[in-house]
Coordinates of C-alpha atoms and ligand atoms in Angstrom, one line a residue:
M141 CA -8.5 -4.4 33.7
Q142 CA -5.0 -5.3 32.9
E143 CA -2.7 -2.8 34.7
L144 CA 0.3 -2.5 32.4
V145 CA 3.6 -0.7 32.0
S146 CA 5.3 0.1 28.8
V147 CA 9.1 0.5 28.9
N148 CA 10.6 1.9 25.7
S149 CA 7.6 0.6 23.8
V150 CA 7.7 -2.9 25.3
I151 CA 4.5 -3.6 27.2
S152 CA 4.6 -5.9 30.2
K153 CA 2.8 -6.6 33.5
P154 CA 3.8 -4.1 36.2
E155 CA 5.8 -6.7 38.2
E156 CA 7.8 -7.5 35.1
A157 CA 8.6 -4.0 33.9
K158 CA 12.2 -3.1 34.4
I159 CA 14.5 -0.1 33.9
S160 CA 18.2 0.2 34.2
V161 CA 19.7 1.2 37.6
Y162 CA 21.8 3.6 35.4
D163 CA 18.7 5.5 34.4
R164 CA 19.2 9.2 35.0
G165 CA 15.6 9.6 36.2
F166 CA 16.2 7.0 38.9
L167 CA 19.7 8.4 39.7
F168 CA 19.2 12.1 39.6
G169 CA 15.5 12.9 38.9
D170 CA 16.7 13.9 35.4
A171 CA 13.3 13.2 33.9
I172 CA 10.1 14.9 32.9
Y173 CA 6.5 13.5 33.0
E174 CA 2.9 14.0 32.3
V175 CA -0.2 12.6 33.9
T176 CA -3.3 12.3 31.8
R177 CA -6.5 10.5 32.1
S178 CA -9.1 9.2 29.7
Y179 CA -12.9 9.7 29.9
G180 CA -14.3 6.6 28.3
K181 CA -11.8 5.9 25.5
V182 CA -10.7 9.5 24.9
F183 CA -7.5 10.9 26.4
F184 CA -8.6 14.3 27.5
T185 CA -6.5 17.3 26.1
I186 CA -3.9 14.8 25.1
E187 CA -2.3 17.2 22.5
E188 CA -1.8 19.8 25.2
H189 CA -0.2 17.3 27.6
I190 CA 2.3 16.2 24.9
A191 CA 2.9 19.9 23.9
R192 CA 3.8 20.6 27.6
L193 CA 6.0 17.5 27.7
R194 CA 7.8 18.9 24.7
R195 CA 8.2 22.3 26.4
S196 CA 9.6 20.6 29.5
A197 CA 12.0 18.6 27.3
E198 CA 13.2 21.8 25.6
A199 CA 13.6 23.5 28.9
I200 CA 16.0 20.8 30.1
N201 CA 17.6 20.1 26.7
L202 CA 16.3 16.5 26.6
D203 CA 15.9 15.0 23.1
L204 CA 12.5 13.3 23.1
G205 CA 13.5 11.4 19.9
K206 CA 9.8 10.7 19.0
S207 CA 7.1 12.7 17.3
D208 CA 4.0 13.9 19.3
Q209 CA 1.9 11.6 17.1
K210 CA 4.0 8.6 17.9
I211 CA 3.8 9.2 21.6
I212 CA 0.0 9.6 21.4
E213 CA -0.2 6.4 19.3
E214 CA 1.7 4.5 21.9
M215 CA -0.5 5.8 24.7
Y216 CA -3.6 4.7 22.9
A217 CA -2.0 1.3 22.1
L218 CA -1.3 0.8 25.8
A219 CA -4.8 1.7 26.8
K220 CA -6.2 -0.6 24.1
E221 CA -4.0 -3.5 25.4
G222 CA -5.3 -2.8 29.0
G223 CA -8.8 -2.9 27.5
E224 CA -10.4 -0.5 29.9
E225 CA -12.0 2.9 29.7
D226 CA -11.4 5.7 32.2
V227 CA -7.7 5.1 32.7
Y228 CA -4.8 7.0 34.2
I229 CA -1.5 7.2 32.4
R230 CA 1.7 8.5 33.8
L231 CA 4.2 9.0 31.0
Q232 CA 7.7 9.5 32.3
V233 CA 10.7 10.3 30.0
S234 CA 14.2 10.3 31.5
R235 CA 17.2 11.7 29.7
G236 CA 18.5 8.1 29.3
N237 CA 21.0 5.9 31.0
C238 CA 24.5 6.9 32.1
A239 CA 27.2 4.7 30.5
F240 CA 27.8 1.6 32.6
Q241 CA 30.1 2.1 35.5
Q242 CA 30.1 5.9 34.9
V243 CA 27.7 7.4 37.3
S244 CA 28.1 11.0 36.5
I245 CA 25.7 13.9 36.5
K246 CA 27.3 15.2 33.3
P247 CA 24.8 14.4 30.5
K248 CA 27.7 13.4 28.1
N249 CA 27.6 9.7 27.1
T250 CA 23.9 9.3 28.0
S251 CA 21.9 6.8 26.0
A252 CA 18.7 7.8 24.2
A253 CA 15.7 8.9 26.4
N254 CA 13.9 6.2 28.4
Y255 CA 10.1 6.1 28.1
V256 CA 8.0 4.6 30.8
M257 CA 4.2 4.6 30.7
Y258 CA 2.2 3.4 33.6
L259 CA -1.4 2.4 32.8
H260 CA -3.7 2.2 35.8
K261 CA -7.4 2.1 36.3
L262 CA -8.3 5.6 37.3
K263 CA -8.9 5.9 41.0
N264 CA -11.7 8.4 41.3
W265 CA -11.5 10.7 44.3
E266 CA -14.0 9.7 47.0
P267 CA -17.2 11.8 46.8
K268 CA -16.4 13.5 50.1
Y269 CA -13.8 15.5 48.4
Y270 CA -16.4 17.1 46.2
E271 CA -19.4 17.1 48.6
K272 CA -17.3 18.6 51.4
G273 CA -13.9 19.5 50.1
I274 CA -10.2 18.9 50.5
S275 CA -8.2 20.0 53.6
L276 CA -4.9 21.7 53.1
G277 CA -2.0 22.5 55.3
V278 CA 0.4 25.3 54.6
A279 CA 3.9 23.9 54.3
E280 CA 7.0 25.7 55.6
T281 CA 8.9 24.2 52.7
L282 CA 8.8 26.8 49.9
R283 CA 8.0 26.1 46.3
N284 CA 11.0 26.0 44.1
N285 CA 11.9 29.4 42.8
K286 CA 11.5 29.6 39.0
K287 CA 15.1 30.8 38.6
A288 CA 16.3 27.7 40.5
M289 CA 14.1 24.9 39.2
D290 CA 11.1 26.3 37.3
P291 CA 7.9 24.6 38.5
N292 CA 6.7 25.1 35.0
I293 CA 9.0 22.3 33.9
K294 CA 7.1 19.1 34.8
S295 CA 10.1 17.4 36.2
G296 CA 10.1 13.9 37.5
N297 CA 11.9 15.2 40.6
Y298 CA 9.1 15.9 43.1
L299 CA 11.2 16.2 46.2
N300 CA 10.1 19.8 46.7
N301 CA 6.5 18.8 46.7
I302 CA 7.1 15.6 48.8
L303 CA 8.9 17.7 51.5
G304 CA 5.7 19.8 51.7
L305 CA 3.5 16.8 51.9
L306 CA 5.6 15.2 54.6
E307 CA 5.0 18.2 56.8
T308 CA 1.3 18.1 56.5
E309 CA 0.8 14.4 56.3
G310 CA -1.6 13.0 58.9
Q311 CA -3.1 16.4 59.6
Y312 CA -4.4 17.4 56.2
D313 CA -5.3 15.8 52.9
D314 CA -2.6 17.7 51.1
C315 CA -0.4 20.9 51.2
I316 CA 0.0 24.3 49.7
L317 CA 3.5 25.7 49.0
L318 CA 4.3 29.4 49.2
T319 CA 7.0 31.5 47.6
K320 CA 9.7 33.2 49.7
E321 CA 7.6 36.3 49.7
G322 CA 4.6 34.5 51.3
L323 CA 2.6 34.4 48.1
V324 CA 0.6 31.3 47.3
A325 CA 2.3 29.2 44.6
E326 CA 0.5 25.9 44.3
G327 CA -0.4 22.6 45.9
S328 CA 1.7 19.5 45.8
T329 CA 0.1 18.3 42.5
F330 CA -2.5 21.0 41.8
N331 CA -3.1 24.7 41.1
V332 CA -4.8 26.9 43.8
F333 CA -7.5 29.5 43.1
M334 CA -9.3 31.9 45.3
V335 CA -12.6 33.7 44.9
K336 CA -13.1 37.1 46.5
D337 CA -16.0 39.4 45.8
K338 CA -17.2 37.2 42.9
T339 CA -13.8 37.5 41.2
V340 CA -11.6 34.4 40.6
Y341 CA -7.9 35.0 41.3
T342 CA -5.1 32.9 39.8
Q343 CA -1.4 33.6 39.7
P344 CA 0.1 35.4 36.6
D345 CA 1.2 33.0 33.9
D346 CA 4.9 33.6 34.5
F347 CA 4.6 32.8 38.3
D348 CA 6.4 30.0 40.1
I349 CA 3.8 27.4 39.3
L350 CA 3.1 24.7 36.8
Q351 CA 0.7 26.1 34.3
G352 CA -1.9 23.4 34.7
I353 CA -3.9 22.3 31.7
T354 CA -7.0 22.2 33.9
R355 CA -6.2 25.8 35.1
K356 CA -6.1 27.0 31.5
I357 CA -9.5 25.5 30.8
I358 CA -10.9 27.1 33.9
L359 CA -9.6 30.5 32.8
E360 CA -11.2 30.0 29.4
L361 CA -14.5 29.0 31.1
C362 CA -14.4 32.2 33.3
E363 CA -14.0 34.3 30.1
S364 CA -16.7 32.6 28.1
N365 CA -19.1 32.7 31.0
Q366 CA -18.6 36.3 32.2
I367 CA -17.0 35.2 35.5
K368 CA -14.7 37.9 36.6
L369 CA -11.0 36.8 36.6
Q370 CA -7.8 38.4 37.8
K371 CA -4.4 37.0 37.1
K372 CA -2.7 38.4 40.2
A373 CA -0.5 36.8 42.8
F374 CA -2.1 36.6 46.3
S375 CA -0.7 36.1 49.8
I376 CA -1.5 33.3 52.2
E377 CA -3.3 35.9 54.4
E378 CA -5.5 36.9 51.4
L379 CA -6.2 33.3 50.7
L380 CA -7.3 32.6 54.2
Q381 CA -9.8 35.6 53.9
A382 CA -11.1 34.5 50.6
D383 CA -14.9 33.8 50.1
E384 CA -14.1 30.5 48.3
V385 CA -11.0 28.4 47.5
F386 CA -10.7 25.6 45.0
V387 CA -8.0 23.6 43.4
S388 CA -7.5 22.0 40.0
S389 CA -5.7 19.2 38.2
S390 CA -6.3 16.6 35.5
T391 CA -7.3 14.0 38.1
K392 CA -9.0 16.3 40.6
E393 CA -10.8 18.5 38.0
V394 CA -12.3 21.4 40.1
M395 CA -12.2 20.5 43.7
P396 CA -13.5 22.7 46.6
V397 CA -11.3 23.4 49.6
L398 CA -13.0 22.9 52.9
K399 CA -10.2 23.9 55.2
I400 CA -6.7 25.6 55.1
G401 CA -5.0 25.3 58.4
K402 CA -7.6 26.4 61.0
Q403 CA -9.6 28.4 58.5
N404 CA -12.8 26.7 57.3
F405 CA -14.7 27.4 54.0
Q406 CA -18.1 26.4 52.9
E407 CA -18.7 22.7 52.5
G408 CA -18.9 21.6 48.9
G409 CA -17.6 25.0 47.8
G410 CA -19.3 28.4 47.2
E411 CA -21.4 29.4 44.3
I412 CA -18.6 30.2 41.8
T413 CA -16.6 27.0 42.6
K414 CA -19.8 24.9 42.0
R415 CA -20.5 26.8 38.8
L416 CA -17.0 26.2 37.5
A417 CA -17.0 22.6 38.5
S418 CA -20.2 22.1 36.5
L419 CA -19.0 24.1 33.5
Y420 CA -15.8 22.0 33.5
K421 CA -17.8 18.8 33.5
D422 CA -19.8 20.1 30.5
Y423 CA -16.6 21.0 28.8
V424 CA -15.2 17.5 29.2
I425 CA -18.3 15.9 27.8
K426 CA -18.3 18.2 24.7
Y427 CA -14.6 17.6 24.2
C428 CA -14.9 13.9 24.4
E429 CA -17.9 13.7 22.2
K430 CA -16.1 15.7 19.5
A431 CA -12.8 13.7 19.9
A432 CA -14.6 10.4 19.7
K433 CA -16.4 11.5 16.5
D434 CA -13.2 13.0 14.9
H435 CA -11.0 10.0 15.8
P436 CA -13.0 6.9 16.6
I437 CA -11.1 4.5 18.8
D438 CA -11.7 0.8 18.3
F439 CA -11.5 -1.2 21.5
Ligands
LIG691 N1 -0.2 17.0 38.7 N2 0.8 21.8 39.8 C1 1.6 20.7 40.0 C2 2.8 20.8 40.9 C3 1.2 19.4 39.5 O1 1.9 18.3 39.7 C4 0.0 19.4 38.7 C5 -0.4 18.1 38.0 C6 -0.8 20.6 38.5 C7 -2.0 20.6 37.6 O2 -1.7 20.4 36.3 P1 -2.8 19.8 35.3 O3 -4.0 20.6 35.5 O4 -2.2 19.9 33.9 O5 -3.1 18.3 35.7 C8 -0.3 21.7 39.1 C9 -0.6 15.7 38.1 C10 -2.1 15.5 38.0 C11 0.1 14.6 39.0 O6 1.3 14.7 39.2 O7 -0.6 13.6 39.3

């Protein structure tokens, strides 16, 4: 496969892709992004990703300057050029460039938004993460408070999450970030669920988390399959005493948690985690079959 990068609609090899040093994403993290993957040739829940990109843009008053349709077309064009199925795309949109020689955080005099799309072959998680599970450390770094920098804005600035990861690096696969009150917010790049007494717990929708698109599907799957669900914040102590813990994201799908700190959970996940993982896979297949029929893609 050709790994490619598109910068403001110009496609080039990764080593040739360039962006200005005056780009506000580079300078200040003044950018938003989405990560999405294709199954075969179909970008899964692509409309939802672009809708979330638009919500993030509105929340930071960034003018996307392109229709949803145009963005989706460009993503498909890039995947077609790469000529590969099962790909990963990171779409990053910064507010634009500061005027030359005017490095100022004030958004005045900024150019139009810069679009960068990274097309990579999807790196599947090693089977051990599903057969056993992921290990997580609890970071002392807190998740950003939604009144400071709302995690629901998918901002290109991941310093908060990186600080959490730096603490747990080398000891665990990844980290969980808490709120100031000791409640579980989310992982560095994923949502966190617990199962207790056959009920799935997730945070309320207005909590300090990114509302994951995978999470939303899991909630729908719980409802349509009579799996009890509670949208209720839970503490780290409650999480450690849960019967099952799993995480979700576009690239991880439903992944069991094997260990949090010193606390171990069942290898490969408990009954409900396994059921949701399998329901999610079925959902993906049905979605992709329908999408391929409705909008055939020719490459
Ligand atoms: N991360 N929470 C955070 C902080 C995330 O960065 C992500 C996604 C999620 C899950 O969202 P979704 O289910 O829509 O993928 C939750 C992507 C995958 C990433 O940065 O690679």
